[in-house]
Short mmCIF file of C-alpha atoms in Angstrom, two decimals:
data_model
loop_
_atom_site.label_atom_id
_atom_site.label_comp_id
_atom_site.label_asym_id
_atom_site.label_seq_id
_atom_site.Cartn_x
_atom_site.Cartn_y
_atom_site.Cartn_z
CA MET A 1 0.00 0.00 0.00
CA ASN A 2 1.27 3.40 -0.90
CA ILE A 3 0.22 5.76 1.86
CA ASN A 4 1.45 9.32 1.98
CA LYS A 5 4.19 9.24 4.58
CA ASN A 6 2.97 12.45 6.19
CA LEU A 7 -0.29 10.79 7.11
CA LEU A 8 1.36 7.95 9.02
CA PRO A 9 0.88 9.63 12.45
CA LEU A 10 -2.84 9.71 11.65
CA ILE A 11 -3.21 6.16 10.34
CA ASN A 12 -0.85 4.09 12.45
CA PRO A 13 -2.67 4.54 15.79
CA LEU A 14 -5.93 3.33 14.25
CA SER A 15 -4.72 -0.27 14.09
CA LYS A 16 -1.00 -1.22 14.03
CA ASP A 17 -0.08 1.12 16.85
CA ASN A 18 -3.42 1.42 18.61
CA PRO A 19 -3.06 3.07 22.04
CA VAL A 20 -5.54 0.76 23.77
CA ILE A 21 -5.12 -2.69 22.26
CA VAL A 22 -1.43 -2.53 21.28
CA GLN A 23 0.15 -0.12 23.75
CA VAL A 24 -2.45 -0.99 26.43
CA LEU A 25 -2.88 2.61 27.62
CA GLY A 26 -6.03 4.37 28.81
CA ILE A 27 -7.64 1.12 29.98
CA CYS A 28 -9.10 2.78 33.08
CA SER A 29 -11.48 5.04 31.20
CA ALA A 30 -12.17 2.28 28.68
CA LEU A 31 -13.78 0.37 31.55
CA ALA A 32 -15.56 3.29 33.06
CA VAL A 33 -17.44 4.98 30.24
CA THR A 34 -18.35 2.05 28.00
CA ALA A 35 -21.57 0.79 29.63
CA LYS A 36 -23.52 2.94 27.17
CA LEU A 37 -22.69 4.21 23.67
CA GLU A 38 -23.49 7.87 24.22
CA PRO A 39 -20.89 8.59 26.93
CA ALA A 40 -18.37 6.55 24.96
CA VAL A 41 -18.87 8.76 21.92
CA VAL A 42 -18.66 11.96 23.97
CA MET A 43 -15.53 10.66 25.70
CA THR A 44 -13.99 9.90 22.27
CA ILE A 45 -14.71 13.40 21.02
CA SER A 46 -13.42 14.98 24.24
CA VAL A 47 -10.19 12.97 24.33
CA THR A 48 -9.55 13.56 20.63
CA ALA A 49 -10.09 17.30 21.00
CA VAL A 50 -7.92 17.57 24.10
CA LEU A 51 -5.16 15.40 22.64
CA ALA A 52 -5.05 17.19 19.27
CA LEU A 53 -5.01 20.66 20.86
CA ALA A 54 -2.50 19.70 23.55
CA ASN A 55 -0.23 18.15 20.92
CA VAL A 56 -0.34 21.34 18.83
CA ILE A 57 0.26 23.65 21.79
CA ILE A 58 3.13 21.59 23.16
CA SER A 59 4.60 21.25 19.69
CA LEU A 60 4.50 25.05 19.24
CA LEU A 61 6.12 25.56 22.63
CA ARG A 62 8.59 22.70 22.31
CA ASN A 63 11.63 24.88 21.65
CA THR A 64 10.90 27.20 24.58
CA ILE A 65 9.99 24.73 27.33
CA PRO A 66 12.74 24.39 29.97
CA THR A 67 13.67 20.70 30.12
CA SER A 68 13.54 20.57 33.91
CA ILE A 69 9.83 21.45 34.09
CA ARG A 70 8.59 20.01 30.80
CA ILE A 71 6.26 17.43 32.38
CA ILE A 72 4.71 20.14 34.56
CA VAL A 73 4.19 22.37 31.53
CA GLN A 74 2.54 19.49 29.69
CA LEU A 75 0.28 18.82 32.66
CA VAL A 76 -0.76 22.46 32.95
CA VAL A 77 -1.67 22.61 29.27
CA VAL A 78 -3.63 19.34 29.43
CA ALA A 79 -5.38 20.30 32.68
CA ALA A 80 -6.42 23.68 31.27
CA LEU A 81 -7.85 22.08 28.12
CA VAL A 82 -9.72 19.44 30.14
CA VAL A 83 -11.27 22.07 32.41
CA ILE A 84 -12.43 23.97 29.34
CA VAL A 85 -13.97 20.80 27.84
CA ASP A 86 -15.67 20.05 31.17
CA GLN A 87 -17.13 23.57 31.39
CA VAL A 88 -18.36 23.43 27.80
CA LEU A 89 -20.05 20.07 28.39
CA LYS A 90 -21.70 21.38 31.57
CA ALA A 91 -23.05 24.34 29.65
CA TYR A 92 -24.24 22.62 26.48
CA THR A 93 -24.79 18.90 27.18
CA TYR A 94 -25.67 18.79 30.86
CA ASP A 95 -27.05 15.24 30.87
CA VAL A 96 -23.96 13.76 29.25
CA SER A 97 -21.75 15.74 31.61
CA LYS A 98 -23.69 14.25 34.54
CA ALA A 99 -23.22 10.72 33.16
CA LEU A 100 -19.48 11.20 32.64
CA SER A 101 -19.07 13.05 35.96
CA VAL A 102 -15.50 12.55 37.16
CA PHE A 103 -14.21 10.84 34.03
CA ILE A 104 -13.86 14.09 32.11
CA GLY A 105 -11.57 15.34 34.87
CA LEU A 106 -9.68 12.10 34.66
CA ILE A 107 -8.75 12.76 31.03
CA ILE A 108 -5.89 14.72 32.62
CA THR A 109 -4.42 11.48 33.93
CA ASN A 110 -5.13 9.48 30.77
CA CYS A 111 -1.72 8.03 29.98
CA ILE A 112 -2.33 8.27 26.24
CA ILE A 113 -2.25 12.04 26.44
CA MET A 114 0.91 12.43 28.49
CA GLY A 115 2.48 9.65 26.44
CA ARG A 116 1.83 11.32 23.09
CA LEU A 117 2.95 14.75 24.34
CA GLU A 118 6.23 13.42 25.65
CA ALA A 119 6.90 10.92 22.85
CA PHE A 120 5.66 12.83 19.83
CA ALA A 121 4.75 16.49 20.31
CA MET A 122 8.01 17.39 22.07
CA SER A 123 10.00 16.42 18.98
CA ASN A 124 7.73 17.14 16.02
CA ARG A 125 6.29 20.11 14.17
CA PRO A 126 2.68 21.21 14.89
CA TRP A 127 1.00 19.69 11.81
CA PRO A 128 2.27 16.10 12.31
CA ALA A 129 1.58 16.54 16.04
CA PHE A 130 -1.99 17.54 15.26
CA LEU A 131 -2.45 14.45 13.04
CA ASP A 132 -0.89 12.27 15.72
CA GLY A 133 -3.36 13.66 18.28
CA ILE A 134 -6.37 13.05 16.04
CA GLY A 135 -5.10 9.57 15.15
CA ASN A 136 -4.52 8.48 18.72
CA GLY A 137 -7.79 10.01 19.91
CA LEU A 138 -9.69 8.13 17.21
CA GLY A 139 -7.71 4.92 17.79
CA TYR A 140 -8.71 5.12 21.43
CA GLY A 141 -12.28 6.01 20.49
CA ILE A 142 -12.75 3.13 18.05
CA ILE A 143 -12.06 0.63 20.81
CA LEU A 144 -14.29 2.52 23.25
CA ILE A 145 -17.16 2.54 20.78
CA ILE A 146 -16.78 -1.15 19.87
CA VAL A 147 -16.76 -2.11 23.55
CA ALA A 148 -19.71 0.19 24.34
CA PHE A 149 -21.65 -1.22 21.36
CA PHE A 150 -21.47 -4.78 22.69
CA ARG A 151 -21.96 -3.81 26.32
CA GLU A 152 -25.05 -1.70 25.65
CA LEU A 153 -26.52 -4.19 23.14
CA LEU A 154 -26.07 -7.27 25.32
CA GLY A 155 -26.41 -5.56 28.70
CA SER A 156 -29.41 -3.28 28.13
CA GLY A 157 -30.80 -4.37 24.73
CA THR A 158 -30.51 -0.78 23.50
CA LEU A 159 -28.21 1.30 21.28
CA PHE A 160 -27.88 5.04 21.99
CA GLY A 161 -30.80 4.50 24.38
CA PHE A 162 -33.14 3.14 21.68
CA GLN A 163 -34.58 -0.32 22.19
CA VAL A 164 -33.16 -2.64 19.50
CA VAL A 165 -33.87 -6.07 20.95
CA PRO A 166 -37.53 -6.55 19.98
CA GLN A 167 -40.15 -7.22 22.63
CA TRP A 168 -40.97 -10.75 21.36
CA CYS A 169 -37.45 -11.89 22.26
CA TYR A 170 -38.15 -11.02 25.89
CA GLU A 171 -41.52 -12.74 25.68
CA HIS A 172 -39.74 -15.91 24.54
CA GLY A 173 -37.46 -15.86 27.56
CA TYR A 174 -34.52 -13.72 26.35
CA GLN A 175 -32.92 -11.73 29.16
CA ASN A 176 -30.46 -8.85 29.14
CA ASN A 177 -27.09 -9.93 30.48
CA GLY A 178 -26.71 -7.72 33.53
CA MET A 179 -23.07 -8.72 33.85
CA MET A 180 -22.20 -6.79 30.67
CA ILE A 181 -23.00 -3.57 32.56
CA LEU A 182 -20.40 -4.31 35.24
CA PRO A 183 -16.79 -3.16 34.72
CA PRO A 184 -15.11 -6.60 34.44
CA MET A 185 -16.94 -7.31 31.17
CA ALA A 186 -15.27 -4.27 29.62
CA LEU A 187 -11.88 -5.90 30.26
CA ILE A 188 -13.05 -9.18 28.76
CA THR A 189 -14.48 -7.39 25.72
CA VAL A 190 -11.20 -5.49 25.25
CA ALA A 191 -9.36 -8.82 25.55
CA CYS A 192 -11.57 -10.34 22.83
CA ILE A 193 -10.80 -7.37 20.55
CA ILE A 194 -7.06 -7.82 21.20
CA TRP A 195 -7.42 -11.52 20.39
CA VAL A 196 -9.14 -10.86 17.03
CA HIS A 197 -6.72 -8.02 16.22
CA ARG A 198 -3.61 -10.08 16.95
CA SER A 199 -4.81 -13.04 14.94
CA HIS A 200 -5.10 -10.73 11.92
CA ASN A 201 -1.75 -9.01 12.55
CA LYS A 202 0.77 -11.81 12.88
CA ASP A 203 3.67 -9.36 13.28
CA LEU A 204 2.23 -8.15 16.61
CA GLN A 205 2.26 -11.62 18.12
CA GLU A 206 4.97 -12.27 20.64
CA MET B 1 18.80 33.21 26.60
CA ASN B 2 19.86 30.11 28.42
CA ARG B 3 16.85 27.78 28.51
CA GLN B 4 18.20 25.78 31.43
CA SER B 5 18.79 28.68 33.80
CA ASN B 6 16.72 29.07 36.95
CA THR B 7 15.60 32.60 36.00
CA TYR B 8 14.27 31.41 32.65
CA THR B 9 12.44 28.50 34.27
CA ILE B 10 10.78 30.71 36.88
CA ILE B 11 9.75 33.39 34.40
CA TYR B 12 8.48 30.73 32.00
CA SER B 13 6.31 29.01 34.60
CA THR B 14 4.96 32.32 35.92
CA VAL B 15 3.91 33.50 32.47
CA LEU B 16 2.38 30.10 31.67
CA VAL B 17 0.31 30.00 34.84
CA ILE B 18 -0.94 33.57 34.39
CA VAL B 19 -1.94 32.96 30.77
CA VAL B 20 -3.72 29.70 31.65
CA GLY B 21 -5.41 31.34 34.64
CA VAL B 22 -6.77 34.20 32.55
CA VAL B 23 -8.05 31.84 29.84
CA LEU B 24 -9.81 29.62 32.38
CA SER B 25 -11.50 32.48 34.21
CA VAL B 26 -12.75 33.95 30.93
CA VAL B 27 -14.23 30.57 29.93
CA TYR B 28 -15.78 30.13 33.37
CA GLN B 29 -17.39 33.58 33.36
CA ALA B 30 -18.66 33.15 29.82
CA LEU B 31 -20.32 29.78 30.42
CA ARG B 32 -21.55 30.34 33.99
CA PRO B 33 -25.08 31.63 33.21
CA ARG B 34 -25.82 28.64 30.98
CA GLN B 35 -24.52 26.20 33.59
CA ILE B 36 -26.66 27.68 36.36
CA GLU B 37 -29.68 27.48 34.07
CA ASN B 38 -28.94 23.79 33.38
CA ILE B 39 -28.65 22.98 37.07
CA GLN B 40 -31.91 24.79 37.84
CA ASN B 41 -33.71 23.04 35.01
CA ASP B 42 -32.45 19.70 36.30
CA THR B 43 -33.84 20.48 39.77
CA LYS B 44 -37.15 21.56 38.25
CA ARG B 45 -37.28 18.32 36.25
CA GLN B 46 -36.77 16.31 39.46
CA ILE B 47 -39.46 18.24 41.34
CA LEU B 48 -41.94 17.64 38.52
CA ALA B 49 -40.97 13.96 38.38
CA ALA B 50 -42.43 13.54 41.89
CA VAL B 51 -45.88 14.34 40.50
CA ARG B 52 -45.14 12.26 37.38
CA ILE B 53 -44.98 15.22 35.03
CA VAL B 54 -42.28 14.42 32.51
CA PRO B 55 -41.43 16.93 29.78
CA GLN B 56 -42.16 15.54 26.34
CA LYS B 57 -39.89 16.21 23.39
CA GLY B 58 -39.85 19.91 22.65
CA GLU B 59 -41.39 20.96 25.96
CA SER B 60 -39.25 23.16 28.13
CA VAL B 61 -38.84 22.14 31.76
CA SER B 62 -38.99 25.67 33.07
CA GLN B 63 -42.26 26.40 31.22
CA LEU B 64 -43.83 23.23 32.65
CA PHE B 65 -42.53 24.19 36.08
CA ASP B 66 -44.05 27.66 35.87
CA LYS B 67 -47.32 26.16 34.66
CA TYR B 68 -47.76 23.48 37.34
CA ILE B 69 -45.90 24.79 40.38
CA THR B 70 -48.30 27.43 41.59
CA GLY B 71 -46.59 28.39 44.79
CA SER B 72 -43.55 27.78 46.90
CA TYR B 73 -42.78 28.86 50.43
CA ILE B 74 -40.74 27.95 53.48
CA VAL B 75 -42.26 26.67 56.73
CA ASN B 76 -40.75 26.00 60.14
CA ASP B 77 -41.18 22.89 62.28
CA LYS B 78 -44.34 24.38 63.83
CA GLY B 79 -45.96 24.45 60.41
CA GLN B 80 -45.95 28.25 60.16
CA LYS B 81 -44.93 29.94 56.97
CA ILE B 82 -41.84 31.96 57.57
CA ASP B 83 -40.71 34.80 55.45
CA PRO B 84 -36.99 34.51 54.92
CA LYS B 85 -35.13 36.36 52.24
CA GLU B 86 -34.48 33.12 50.44
CA ASP B 87 -36.65 31.58 47.75
CA ALA B 88 -37.81 28.03 48.58
CA PHE B 89 -36.23 26.89 45.32
CA ASN B 90 -32.79 28.01 46.47
CA VAL B 91 -32.84 26.37 49.90
CA LYS B 92 -30.01 23.85 50.09
CA VAL B 93 -31.74 20.84 51.62
CA SER B 94 -28.39 19.08 52.02
CA LEU B 95 -27.37 21.78 54.52
CA GLU B 96 -30.75 22.09 56.23
CA VAL B 97 -30.95 18.41 57.23
CA LYS B 98 -27.78 18.84 59.31
CA LYS B 99 -29.41 21.49 61.51
CA PRO B 100 -31.64 20.76 64.52
CA ALA B 101 -35.29 20.41 63.52
CA ASP B 102 -36.38 23.75 65.01
CA GLU B 103 -33.82 25.73 63.03
CA ARG B 104 -34.46 24.17 59.65
CA LEU B 105 -35.90 26.00 56.67
CA LEU B 106 -38.45 23.59 55.24
CA PRO B 107 -39.32 24.27 51.59
CA VAL B 108 -42.74 23.36 50.21
CA PHE B 109 -43.79 23.44 46.57
CA GLU B 110 -47.49 23.59 45.72
CA CYS B 111 -48.34 21.88 42.49
CA GLN B 112 -51.68 22.14 40.71
CA THR B 113 -51.93 18.82 38.87
CA ASP B 114 -54.86 17.38 36.92
CA ASN B 115 -55.68 15.40 40.07
CA GLY B 116 -55.87 18.39 42.41
CA LEU B 117 -53.44 20.31 44.58
CA LYS B 118 -50.30 18.43 45.67
CA TYR B 119 -47.53 19.41 48.05
CA ILE B 120 -43.98 18.49 47.05
CA ILE B 121 -41.37 18.09 49.78
CA PRO B 122 -37.63 17.67 49.15
CA VAL B 123 -35.83 14.90 51.05
CA TYR B 124 -32.10 14.32 51.46
CA GLY B 125 -30.04 11.57 53.09
CA ALA B 126 -27.14 9.18 52.77
CA GLY B 127 -26.94 5.98 50.72
CA LEU B 128 -24.14 3.46 50.66
CA TRP B 129 -21.56 5.39 48.62
CA GLY B 130 -22.78 8.95 48.72
CA PRO B 131 -25.78 11.24 49.04
CA ILE B 132 -29.26 10.24 47.96
CA TRP B 133 -32.11 12.69 47.57
CA GLY B 134 -35.56 12.99 46.18
CA TYR B 135 -38.92 14.73 46.11
CA VAL B 136 -42.10 13.35 47.64
CA ALA B 137 -45.52 14.65 46.63
CA PHE B 138 -48.46 14.55 49.06
CA ASP B 139 -52.19 14.83 48.56
CA ASN B 140 -53.82 17.86 50.15
CA ASN B 141 -54.73 15.82 53.24
CA GLY B 142 -51.04 16.05 54.21
CA ASP B 143 -50.89 12.31 54.76
CA THR B 144 -51.16 10.27 51.58
CA ILE B 145 -48.20 10.11 49.22
CA TYR B 146 -49.14 10.96 45.65
CA GLY B 147 -45.78 10.22 44.04
CA ALA B 148 -42.07 10.08 44.74
CA TYR B 149 -38.85 10.62 42.87
CA PHE B 150 -35.44 9.47 44.11
CA ALA B 151 -31.97 10.10 42.79
CA HIS B 152 -28.48 9.23 43.91
CA GLN B 153 -24.91 10.26 43.26
CA GLY B 154 -23.09 6.95 43.00
CA GLU B 155 -25.02 3.92 44.26
CA THR B 156 -24.09 0.54 42.78
CA PRO B 157 -25.61 0.12 39.29
CA GLY B 158 -28.22 -2.63 39.23
CA LEU B 159 -28.43 -2.76 43.05
CA GLY B 160 -28.73 0.41 45.14
CA ALA B 161 -29.07 2.53 42.00
CA GLU B 162 -32.46 0.89 41.38
CA ILE B 163 -34.03 3.40 43.81
CA GLU B 164 -34.21 5.87 40.93
CA LYS B 165 -36.33 3.46 38.87
CA PRO B 166 -40.14 3.84 38.81
CA ALA B 167 -40.39 0.16 39.88
CA PHE B 168 -39.20 1.31 43.30
CA SER B 169 -40.57 4.83 43.60
CA ASP B 170 -44.05 3.97 42.26
CA GLN B 171 -44.60 1.73 45.29
CA PHE B 172 -44.97 4.85 47.45
CA GLU B 173 -48.18 6.00 45.80
CA GLY B 174 -51.11 5.86 48.22
CA LYS B 175 -49.03 5.23 51.37
CA ASN B 176 -49.90 7.19 54.50
CA ILE B 177 -47.15 8.67 56.63
CA PHE B 178 -49.36 9.04 59.72
CA SER B 179 -50.92 6.15 61.60
CA PRO B 180 -54.75 6.27 61.91
CA ASP B 181 -54.42 7.86 65.39
CA GLY B 182 -52.25 10.64 64.00
CA VAL B 183 -48.72 9.58 64.95
CA PHE B 184 -45.96 10.27 62.41
CA THR B 185 -44.64 6.89 61.26
CA SER B 186 -43.11 7.70 57.87
CA VAL B 187 -42.90 4.84 55.36
CA ALA B 188 -40.73 1.81 56.08
CA VAL B 189 -38.55 0.28 53.38
CA SER B 190 -38.49 -3.36 54.35
CA LYS B 191 -37.32 -6.74 53.10
CA VAL B 192 -39.87 -9.19 51.79
CA GLY B 193 -41.23 -11.14 54.76
CA LYS B 194 -40.19 -8.55 57.35
CA GLU B 195 -42.90 -6.00 56.74
CA PRO B 196 -43.59 -3.97 59.93
CA GLN B 197 -46.99 -3.85 61.60
CA GLY B 198 -48.94 -0.64 62.12
CA GLN B 199 -47.26 1.55 59.52
CA ALA B 200 -47.03 1.90 55.77
CA TRP B 201 -44.19 0.10 54.02
CA VAL B 202 -42.71 -0.55 50.59
CA HIS B 203 -40.39 -3.34 49.52
CA ALA B 204 -36.66 -2.68 49.53
CA VAL B 205 -34.44 -3.03 46.46
CA SER B 206 -33.04 -6.56 46.50
CA GLY B 207 -29.27 -6.46 46.86
CA GLY B 208 -29.44 -2.80 47.88
CA THR B 209 -29.98 -3.19 51.61
CA ILE B 210 -27.89 -0.25 52.81
CA THR B 211 -29.29 2.08 50.15
CA SER B 212 -32.83 0.98 51.02
CA GLN B 213 -32.21 1.63 54.71
CA GLY B 214 -30.82 5.00 53.64
CA VAL B 215 -34.09 5.79 51.88
CA GLN B 216 -36.04 4.79 54.99
CA SER B 217 -34.07 7.02 57.35
CA MET B 218 -33.95 9.82 54.75
CA LEU B 219 -37.77 9.81 54.59
CA PHE B 220 -38.13 9.73 58.35
CA ASP B 221 -35.55 12.43 59.09
CA SER B 222 -36.57 14.76 56.27
CA LEU B 223 -40.34 14.46 56.68
CA GLU B 224 -40.65 14.46 60.46
CA PRO B 225 -40.06 18.24 60.88
CA TYR B 226 -43.00 18.76 58.51
CA SER B 227 -45.39 16.91 60.90
CA ALA B 228 -46.99 20.11 62.16
CA PHE B 229 -47.34 21.44 58.63
CA PHE B 230 -48.95 18.21 57.46
CA LYS B 231 -51.36 18.22 60.40
CA SER B 232 -52.42 21.77 59.61
CA LEU B 233 -53.17 20.63 56.05
CA LYS B 234 -55.17 17.74 57.41
CA GLY B 235 -57.12 20.08 59.66
CA SER B 236 -58.02 22.40 56.82
CA ALA B 237 -58.96 19.53 54.51
CA LEU B 238 -61.56 18.16 56.92
#
């Protein structure tokens, strides 16, 4: 395949270098916000926005940041962006903000973000850093949305809150699997995704 | 300039913090009015939920609230209306329940529903993991519960969190909080098979024992100071 080399930071994290299933980062929030699709989608958008903006800002500042306090500077930038996202959600999508509650604040500690700032943005120009942020945010989001899809479908019989398992299934004895709602099933779902992904990408197998 | 020097580092961090601080306060000030409105609408939605008025698509909560909630005032534990500077809507019930009964501000919302005048009382207590709260609506005899709405901050999903489901809160409809001889008994939340004698009860959430007990003591503690107010309603209804 002949992919434009400049787009690699955008494309790699989607599969070959996925932050969740290959680098195994950001697992905490993957468990927490994936019981329903809607918060998973909002979390994806929020993390992507924060990561892309933080990458650009850090990349612009990278030649001025004193080495001794670079982690602190990164944290301040990330924390400021997360607070802004949180305030915007509270003002415009109050219900979603209530459902996500503390997890928006916890974006600050999402290892994907600090990892990308330190590993990529500190040594690259703003445009590739921006693509890297979008790519990693989406790579994280894809997994979140896949997990949330199965957990909401099997656990509540709904998707985005709409009933999709028809009523006659329940009348014939079908039951929602309440265990899918509980956090451990998110880990098992992530593990299943890793299993399928590895079996398609032999070079990732150890 | 030497990027590794102490002076550079200090100036750099000072400038960074000031810039970030200014940006954050501008964002906060700009979005504050909308946020307050959202929080108020959410409270209004919860109050209306106690009388089973749920906004349909396209209906605004605050319009419904203005339409149905015809009056709100604050009473004391002797059932007299008091005239504080505060609006009943702004009373923080979470703070009031910590005070002794005779110092509490007790908010009452009057709601004109299709089934007559109802009185909505806020309740607040503790669950297993954090606060639980709700609104209980009474018929105008000051005794019979017309409807209830409960919410929680972080009870266990599928167990304690079930208190917010209609399956639990709908049980309260028609229960009396006074015994026939006029003693305040509240409503017990009891396990199947352990229903108390001589007072109204509902069934607890299975697997949510602590949360259910929390609801029981929340109802008792929050409603008891209203006893005099309820009795005055009862007197005027007869």
